[in-house]
mmCIF file of C-alpha atoms in Angstrom:
data_model
loop_
_atom_site.group_PDB
_atom_site.id
_atom_site.type_symbol
_atom_site.label_atom_id
_atom_site.label_comp_id
_atom_site.label_asym_id
_atom_site.label_seq_id
_atom_site.Cartn_x
_atom_site.Cartn_y
_atom_site.Cartn_z
ATOM 1 C CA MET A 1 -6.427 10.002 -0.775
ATOM 2 C CA GLY A 2 -4.310 7.484 -2.583
ATOM 3 C CA ASN A 3 -6.676 5.580 -4.847
ATOM 4 C CA CYS A 4 -6.099 5.931 -8.574
ATOM 5 C CA GLY A 5 -9.691 6.551 -9.658
ATOM 6 C CA GLY A 6 -10.180 10.041 -8.124
ATOM 7 C CA ARG A 7 -12.177 10.964 -5.029
ATOM 8 C CA SER A 8 -15.517 9.247 -4.526
ATOM 9 C CA THR A 9 -18.513 11.481 -3.767
ATOM 10 C CA VAL A 10 -19.511 9.031 -1.033
ATOM 11 C CA VAL A 11 -16.163 9.480 0.706
ATOM 12 C CA LYS A 12 -15.950 13.200 -0.018
ATOM 13 C CA ASP A 13 -19.343 13.772 1.613
ATOM 14 C CA GLY A 14 -18.402 11.692 4.651
ATOM 15 C CA ALA A 15 -20.905 8.906 3.974
ATOM 16 C CA GLY A 16 -18.310 6.159 3.548
ATOM 17 C CA PHE A 17 -14.623 5.263 3.605
ATOM 18 C CA TYR A 18 -11.931 3.651 1.468
ATOM 19 C CA GLY A 19 -11.117 0.199 2.783
ATOM 20 C CA LYS A 20 -8.777 -2.511 1.520
ATOM 21 C CA ASP A 21 -7.951 -2.225 -2.191
ATOM 22 C CA TRP A 22 -9.605 1.228 -2.094
ATOM 23 C CA MET A 23 -13.029 -0.409 -1.993
ATOM 24 C CA ILE A 24 -15.715 1.999 -0.755
ATOM 25 C CA THR A 25 -17.819 1.066 2.269
ATOM 26 C CA LYS A 26 -20.851 3.165 3.155
ATOM 27 C CA VAL A 27 -21.625 3.830 6.805
ATOM 28 C CA PRO A 28 -25.126 3.729 8.336
ATOM 29 C CA THR A 29 -27.249 6.634 9.532
ATOM 30 C CA GLY A 30 -25.778 8.222 12.621
ATOM 31 C CA VAL A 31 -22.194 7.674 11.493
ATOM 32 C CA ALA A 32 -20.035 10.227 9.640
ATOM 33 C CA VAL A 33 -16.593 9.788 8.129
ATOM 34 C CA HIS A 34 -13.689 12.175 7.705
ATOM 35 C CA ASP A 35 -11.213 10.762 5.194
ATOM 36 C CA MET A 36 -7.637 11.498 6.281
ATOM 37 C CA GLY A 37 -6.007 11.102 2.886
ATOM 38 C CA SER A 38 -2.539 9.685 2.303
ATOM 39 C CA GLY A 39 0.799 10.465 0.706
ATOM 40 C CA ALA A 40 3.187 13.208 1.793
ATOM 41 C CA LYS A 41 1.944 15.901 4.222
ATOM 42 C CA PRO A 42 -1.742 14.894 4.280
ATOM 43 C CA GLY A 43 -2.450 17.019 7.363
ATOM 44 C CA ALA A 44 -2.995 20.314 5.541
ATOM 45 C CA SER A 45 -5.567 18.820 3.194
ATOM 46 C CA PHE A 46 -7.336 17.121 6.093
ATOM 47 C CA ALA A 47 -7.593 20.366 8.082
ATOM 48 C CA ALA A 48 -9.014 22.295 5.131
ATOM 49 C CA LYS A 49 -12.297 20.390 4.969
ATOM 50 C CA ILE A 50 -15.281 19.091 6.894
ATOM 51 C CA PRO A 51 -17.408 16.577 4.955
ATOM 52 C CA GLU A 52 -21.073 17.497 4.505
ATOM 53 C CA ASN A 53 -22.360 14.448 6.361
ATOM 54 C CA LEU A 54 -20.067 15.224 9.296
ATOM 55 C CA GLN A 55 -21.126 18.879 9.394
ATOM 56 C CA LYS A 56 -24.733 17.785 9.658
ATOM 57 C CA LEU A 57 -23.950 15.299 12.444
ATOM 58 C CA LEU A 58 -22.004 17.887 14.468
ATOM 59 C CA LYS A 59 -24.834 20.387 14.075
ATOM 60 C CA ASP A 60 -27.494 17.821 15.053
ATOM 61 C CA LYS A 61 -25.529 16.903 18.187
ATOM 62 C CA GLY A 62 -24.832 20.519 19.101
ATOM 63 C CA MET A 63 -21.055 20.181 18.969
ATOM 64 C CA ASP A 64 -19.320 23.504 18.453
ATOM 65 C CA THR A 65 -17.717 23.706 15.007
ATOM 66 C CA LYS A 66 -14.836 25.668 16.536
ATOM 67 C CA ALA A 67 -14.080 22.685 18.772
ATOM 68 C CA TYR A 68 -13.816 20.472 15.708
ATOM 69 C CA ASP A 69 -11.628 23.071 13.980
ATOM 70 C CA GLU A 70 -9.258 22.946 16.958
ATOM 71 C CA PHE A 71 -9.244 19.169 16.679
ATOM 72 C CA LYS A 72 -8.422 19.352 12.955
ATOM 73 C CA THR A 73 -5.579 21.796 13.615
ATOM 74 C CA GLU A 74 -3.958 19.431 16.099
ATOM 75 C CA MET A 75 -4.553 16.449 13.804
ATOM 76 C CA ALA A 76 -2.858 18.267 10.931
ATOM 77 C CA LYS A 77 0.367 18.407 12.963
ATOM 78 C CA ALA A 78 0.408 14.596 12.957
ATOM 79 C CA GLY A 79 0.344 14.663 9.152
ATOM 80 C CA GLU A 80 3.201 17.014 8.382
ATOM 81 C CA GLY A 81 5.659 14.323 7.327
ATOM 82 C CA ASP A 82 5.661 11.475 4.831
ATOM 83 C CA GLY A 83 2.176 10.267 5.696
ATOM 84 C CA TRP A 84 0.443 10.136 9.070
ATOM 85 C CA ASP A 85 2.244 9.653 12.363
ATOM 86 C CA SER A 86 -0.119 7.041 13.821
ATOM 87 C CA GLN A 87 1.079 7.495 17.386
ATOM 88 C CA LYS A 88 0.488 11.267 17.285
ATOM 89 C CA VAL A 89 -2.942 10.744 15.733
ATOM 90 C CA LYS A 90 -3.914 8.454 18.606
ATOM 91 C CA GLU A 91 -2.672 10.986 21.141
ATOM 92 C CA VAL A 92 -4.709 13.794 19.573
ATOM 93 C CA CYS A 93 -7.833 11.618 19.429
ATOM 94 C CA LYS A 94 -7.436 10.671 23.081
ATOM 95 C CA THR A 95 -7.015 14.322 24.073
ATOM 96 C CA PHE A 96 -10.167 15.448 22.260
ATOM 97 C CA GLU A 97 -12.285 12.374 23.002
ATOM 98 C CA PRO A 98 -13.980 13.992 26.058
ATOM 99 C CA LYS A 99 -15.228 16.890 23.904
ATOM 100 C CA PHE A 100 -16.873 14.429 21.493
ATOM 101 C CA LEU A 101 -18.376 12.396 24.330
ATOM 102 C CA THR A 102 -19.931 15.555 25.789
ATOM 103 C CA SER A 103 -22.015 15.728 22.613
ATOM 104 C CA GLU A 104 -22.748 11.980 22.761
ATOM 105 C CA LEU A 105 -20.349 11.285 19.922
ATOM 106 C CA LYS A 106 -17.812 8.458 19.799
ATOM 107 C CA LEU A 107 -14.587 9.128 17.912
ATOM 108 C CA TYR A 108 -12.775 6.267 16.150
ATOM 109 C CA TYR A 109 -9.366 6.498 14.458
ATOM 110 C CA CYS A 110 -9.504 3.869 11.711
ATOM 111 C CA HIS A 111 -6.931 2.527 9.272
ATOM 112 C CA VAL A 112 -6.191 -0.528 7.148
ATOM 113 C CA SER A 113 -3.063 -1.606 5.268
ATOM 114 C CA TRP A 114 -2.620 -4.162 2.508
ATOM 115 C CA THR A 115 -0.153 -5.327 -0.123
ATOM 116 C CA ASP A 116 -0.145 -3.512 -3.446
ATOM 117 C CA MET A 117 -0.751 -6.666 -5.519
ATOM 118 C CA VAL A 118 -0.456 -4.809 -8.838
ATOM 119 C CA ALA A 119 3.088 -3.709 -7.964
ATOM 120 C CA PHE A 120 3.840 -7.150 -6.461
ATOM 121 C CA LYS A 121 2.992 -8.837 -9.768
ATOM 122 C CA LYS A 122 5.498 -6.574 -11.542
ATOM 123 C CA MET A 123 8.332 -7.185 -9.068
ATOM 124 C CA THR A 124 11.289 -9.024 -10.590
ATOM 125 C CA ALA A 125 13.713 -8.866 -7.656
ATOM 126 C CA VAL A 126 13.382 -10.499 -4.250
ATOM 127 C CA GLY A 127 12.178 -8.086 -1.595
ATOM 128 C CA GLU A 128 9.254 -6.796 0.418
ATOM 129 C CA PRO A 129 6.282 -5.794 -1.749
ATOM 130 C CA PRO A 130 4.951 -2.230 -1.339
ATOM 131 C CA MET A 131 2.129 -1.604 1.138
ATOM 132 C CA LEU A 132 -0.852 0.737 0.815
ATOM 133 C CA THR A 133 -2.740 2.337 3.701
ATOM 134 C CA SER A 134 -6.082 4.081 4.012
ATOM 135 C CA SER A 135 -6.842 6.168 7.113
ATOM 136 C CA TRP A 136 -10.023 7.885 8.230
ATOM 137 C CA LEU A 137 -12.055 8.992 11.244
ATOM 138 C CA GLU A 138 -15.480 7.663 12.147
ATOM 139 C CA ILE A 139 -17.678 9.863 14.334
ATOM 140 C CA VAL A 140 -20.648 7.934 15.730
ATOM 141 C CA ASP A 141 -23.886 9.228 17.223
ATOM 142 C CA GLN A 142 -24.196 7.073 20.327
ATOM 143 C CA LYS A 143 -27.984 7.333 20.259
ATOM 144 C CA LYS A 144 -28.818 6.897 16.541
ATOM 145 C CA ALA A 145 -26.094 4.305 15.954
ATOM 146 C CA SER A 146 -25.719 2.796 19.406
ATOM 147 C CA SER A 147 -25.123 -0.725 18.053
ATOM 148 C CA TYR A 148 -22.523 0.344 15.504
ATOM 149 C CA THR A 149 -19.012 -0.987 15.906
ATOM 150 C CA SER A 150 -16.089 0.039 13.735
ATOM 151 C CA LYS A 151 -14.308 -2.916 12.148
ATOM 152 C CA TYR A 152 -11.182 -0.919 11.399
ATOM 153 C CA GLU A 153 -10.735 1.109 14.591
ATOM 154 C CA ASP A 154 -7.148 1.284 15.790
ATOM 155 C CA ALA A 155 -7.839 -1.083 18.688
ATOM 156 C CA LYS A 156 -8.613 -3.851 16.165
ATOM 157 C CA ALA A 157 -5.710 -3.085 13.819
ATOM 158 C CA GLU A 158 -3.599 -6.098 14.816
ATOM 159 C CA ALA A 159 -6.454 -8.566 14.297
ATOM 160 C CA VAL A 160 -7.388 -6.974 10.956
ATOM 161 C CA ALA A 161 -3.767 -7.071 9.775
ATOM 162 C CA LYS A 162 -3.551 -10.772 10.630
ATOM 163 C CA GLU A 163 -6.788 -11.485 8.750
ATOM 164 C CA ILE A 164 -5.578 -9.628 5.663
ATOM 165 C CA ALA A 165 -2.196 -11.395 5.776
ATOM 166 C CA GLU A 166 -3.987 -14.750 5.714
ATOM 167 C CA GLN A 167 -6.115 -13.623 2.777
ATOM 168 C CA GLU A 168 -3.099 -12.384 0.850
ATOM 169 C CA LYS A 169 -0.944 -15.449 1.507
ATOM 170 C CA ALA A 170 -2.693 -17.646 -1.078
ATOM 171 C CA ALA A 171 -2.800 -14.798 -3.600
ATOM 172 C CA LYS A 172 0.944 -14.160 -3.222
ATOM 173 C CA GLU A 173 1.735 -17.860 -3.608
ATOM 174 C CA GLN A 174 -0.314 -17.977 -6.804
ATOM 175 C CA ILE A 175 1.453 -14.900 -8.160
ATOM 176 C CA GLU A 176 4.854 -16.450 -7.378
ATOM 177 C CA LYS A 177 3.819 -19.640 -9.205
ATOM 178 C CA SER A 178 2.726 -17.603 -12.203
ATOM 179 C CA LYS A 179 6.041 -15.732 -12.174
ATOM 180 C CA ALA A 180 7.987 -19.018 -12.005
ATOM 181 C CA ALA A 181 5.938 -20.499 -14.858
ATOM 182 C CA ALA A 182 6.469 -17.379 -16.951
ATOM 183 C CA ALA A 183 10.207 -17.470 -16.225
ATOM 184 C CA ALA A 184 10.386 -21.160 -17.204
ATOM 185 C CA THR A 185 8.473 -20.482 -20.410
ATOM 186 C CA GLY A 186 10.772 -17.579 -21.176
ATOM 187 C CA ALA A 187 13.865 -19.700 -20.516
ATOM 188 C CA ALA A 188 12.539 -22.477 -22.736
ATOM 189 C CA ALA A 189 11.757 -20.001 -25.490
ATOM 190 C CA ALA A 190 15.245 -18.512 -25.177
ATOM 191 C CA SER A 191 16.771 -22.015 -25.315
ATOM 192 C CA ASP A 192 14.755 -22.858 -28.430
ATOM 193 C CA ALA A 193 15.829 -19.588 -30.007
ATOM 194 C CA GLU A 194 19.492 -20.360 -29.273
ATOM 195 C CA LYS A 195 19.101 -23.847 -30.747
ATOM 196 C CA GLU A 196 17.490 -22.428 -33.860
ATOM 197 C CA LYS A 197 20.231 -19.843 -34.133
ATOM 198 C CA ALA A 198 22.915 -22.545 -33.832
ATOM 199 C CA ALA A 199 21.174 -24.733 -36.423
ATOM 200 C CA THR A 200 20.944 -21.777 -38.797
ATOM 201 C CA LYS A 201 24.632 -21.100 -38.323
ATOM 202 C CA ILE A 202 25.503 -24.754 -39.047
ATOM 203 C CA GLN A 203 23.354 -24.688 -42.167
ATOM 204 C CA ALA A 204 25.049 -21.491 -43.305
ATOM 205 C CA VAL A 205 28.480 -23.052 -42.802
ATOM 206 C CA ALA A 206 27.390 -26.187 -44.678
ATOM 207 C CA ARG A 207 26.053 -24.111 -47.572
ATOM 208 C CA GLY A 208 29.257 -22.124 -47.617
ATOM 209 C CA ASN A 209 31.368 -25.308 -47.772
ATOM 210 C CA HIS A 210 29.164 -26.730 -50.546
ATOM 211 C CA ASP A 211 29.406 -23.519 -52.570
ATOM 212 C CA ARG A 212 33.190 -23.437 -52.185
ATOM 213 C CA LYS A 213 33.434 -27.054 -53.369
ATOM 214 C CA GLU A 214 31.309 -26.273 -56.404
ATOM 215 C CA VAL A 215 33.486 -23.290 -57.268
ATOM 216 C CA ALA A 216 36.625 -25.373 -56.829
ATOM 217 C CA ALA A 217 35.181 -28.146 -59.016
ATOM 218 C CA LYS A 218 34.253 -25.681 -61.729
ATOM 219 C CA LYS A 219 37.744 -24.195 -61.646
ATOM 220 C CA ALA A 220 39.298 -27.655 -61.834
ATOM 221 C CA ALA A 221 37.041 -28.616 -64.736
ATOM 222 C CA SER A 222 37.885 -25.390 -66.491
ATOM 223 C CA LYS A 223 41.626 -26.011 -66.070
ATOM 224 C CA ASP A 224 41.239 -29.603 -67.314
ATOM 225 C CA GLY A 225 39.351 -28.342 -70.340
ATOM 226 C CA ASP A 226 42.018 -25.784 -71.066
ATOM 227 C CA LYS A 227 44.704 -28.488 -70.888
ATOM 228 C CA LYS A 228 42.810 -30.728 -73.289
ATOM 229 C CA GLU A 229 42.335 -27.909 -75.743
ATOM 230 C CA GLU A 230 46.012 -27.047 -75.466
ATOM 231 C CA GLY A 231 46.991 -30.702 -76.098
ATOM 232 C CA ALA A 232 44.696 -30.959 -79.115
ATOM 233 C CA ALA A 233 46.142 -27.757 -80.520
ATOM 234 C CA LYS A 234 49.672 -29.091 -80.167
ATOM 235 C CA LYS A 235 48.755 -32.337 -81.926
ATOM 236 C CA GLU A 236 47.219 -30.399 -84.775
ATOM 237 C CA GLU A 237 50.323 -28.267 -84.996
ATOM 238 C CA LYS A 238 52.561 -31.350 -85.195
ATOM 239 C CA LYS A 239 50.393 -32.835 -87.990
ATOM 240 C CA GLU A 240 50.714 -29.653 -89.951
ATOM 241 C CA GLU A 241 54.528 -29.656 -89.494
ATOM 242 C CA ALA A 242 54.744 -33.310 -90.610
ATOM 243 C CA ALA A 243 52.650 -32.546 -93.717
ATOM 244 C CA GLU A 244 54.914 -29.652 -94.648
ATOM 245 C CA LYS A 245 58.036 -31.853 -94.404
ATOM 246 C CA LYS A 246 56.557 -34.450 -96.768
ATOM 247 C CA GLU A 247 55.967 -31.830 -99.356
#
């Protein structure tokens, strides 16, 4: 399926589909959905199920379940690779369309693609952002839902893609601005950190020079004191010698 929140009961039962941003859209009475899934080799999973709502519609319209099973088998072949082969899907739908029409059912191959904005926000390098795609079938009872039109049928794909691109343009520009602002803030913070580091280093050097001067001064004072003591001792010694001579 492709969305991160797990399968919706609405979609699983064939009462709705996953549209842009994996948002669920319910379909009206007389319309059934068969979600096609996504990812690698989605065909096998598609062929293994018939949603409850679709089963009911096929039964109500008298369409042979075996005919739909044959349709699923051929559809599965278009989903044996890395995702669905859209061209093959369209060919299969066109081939089986007469069988659906015999039961007054209209078959629509639907799909919608959009930018994965979550991944786009995390991108740090220049490049094309990842795209996400949801694909499904809509089977419409031409009597009960005669006025229903599918917004995402393949025939409207180009117009839908253009509409989504326009919607995403402003969002992408805003994200790029936010990235630039964050980068500028980060650069400023890094610059401030470097300045602080340099100032700390200068202060450390200054303290080191001051400490060395103090040590040198203390040593000099100590030497000067020693000299004075030595001079005083010599004077005292000479006085004692002079006193001894007088005696």
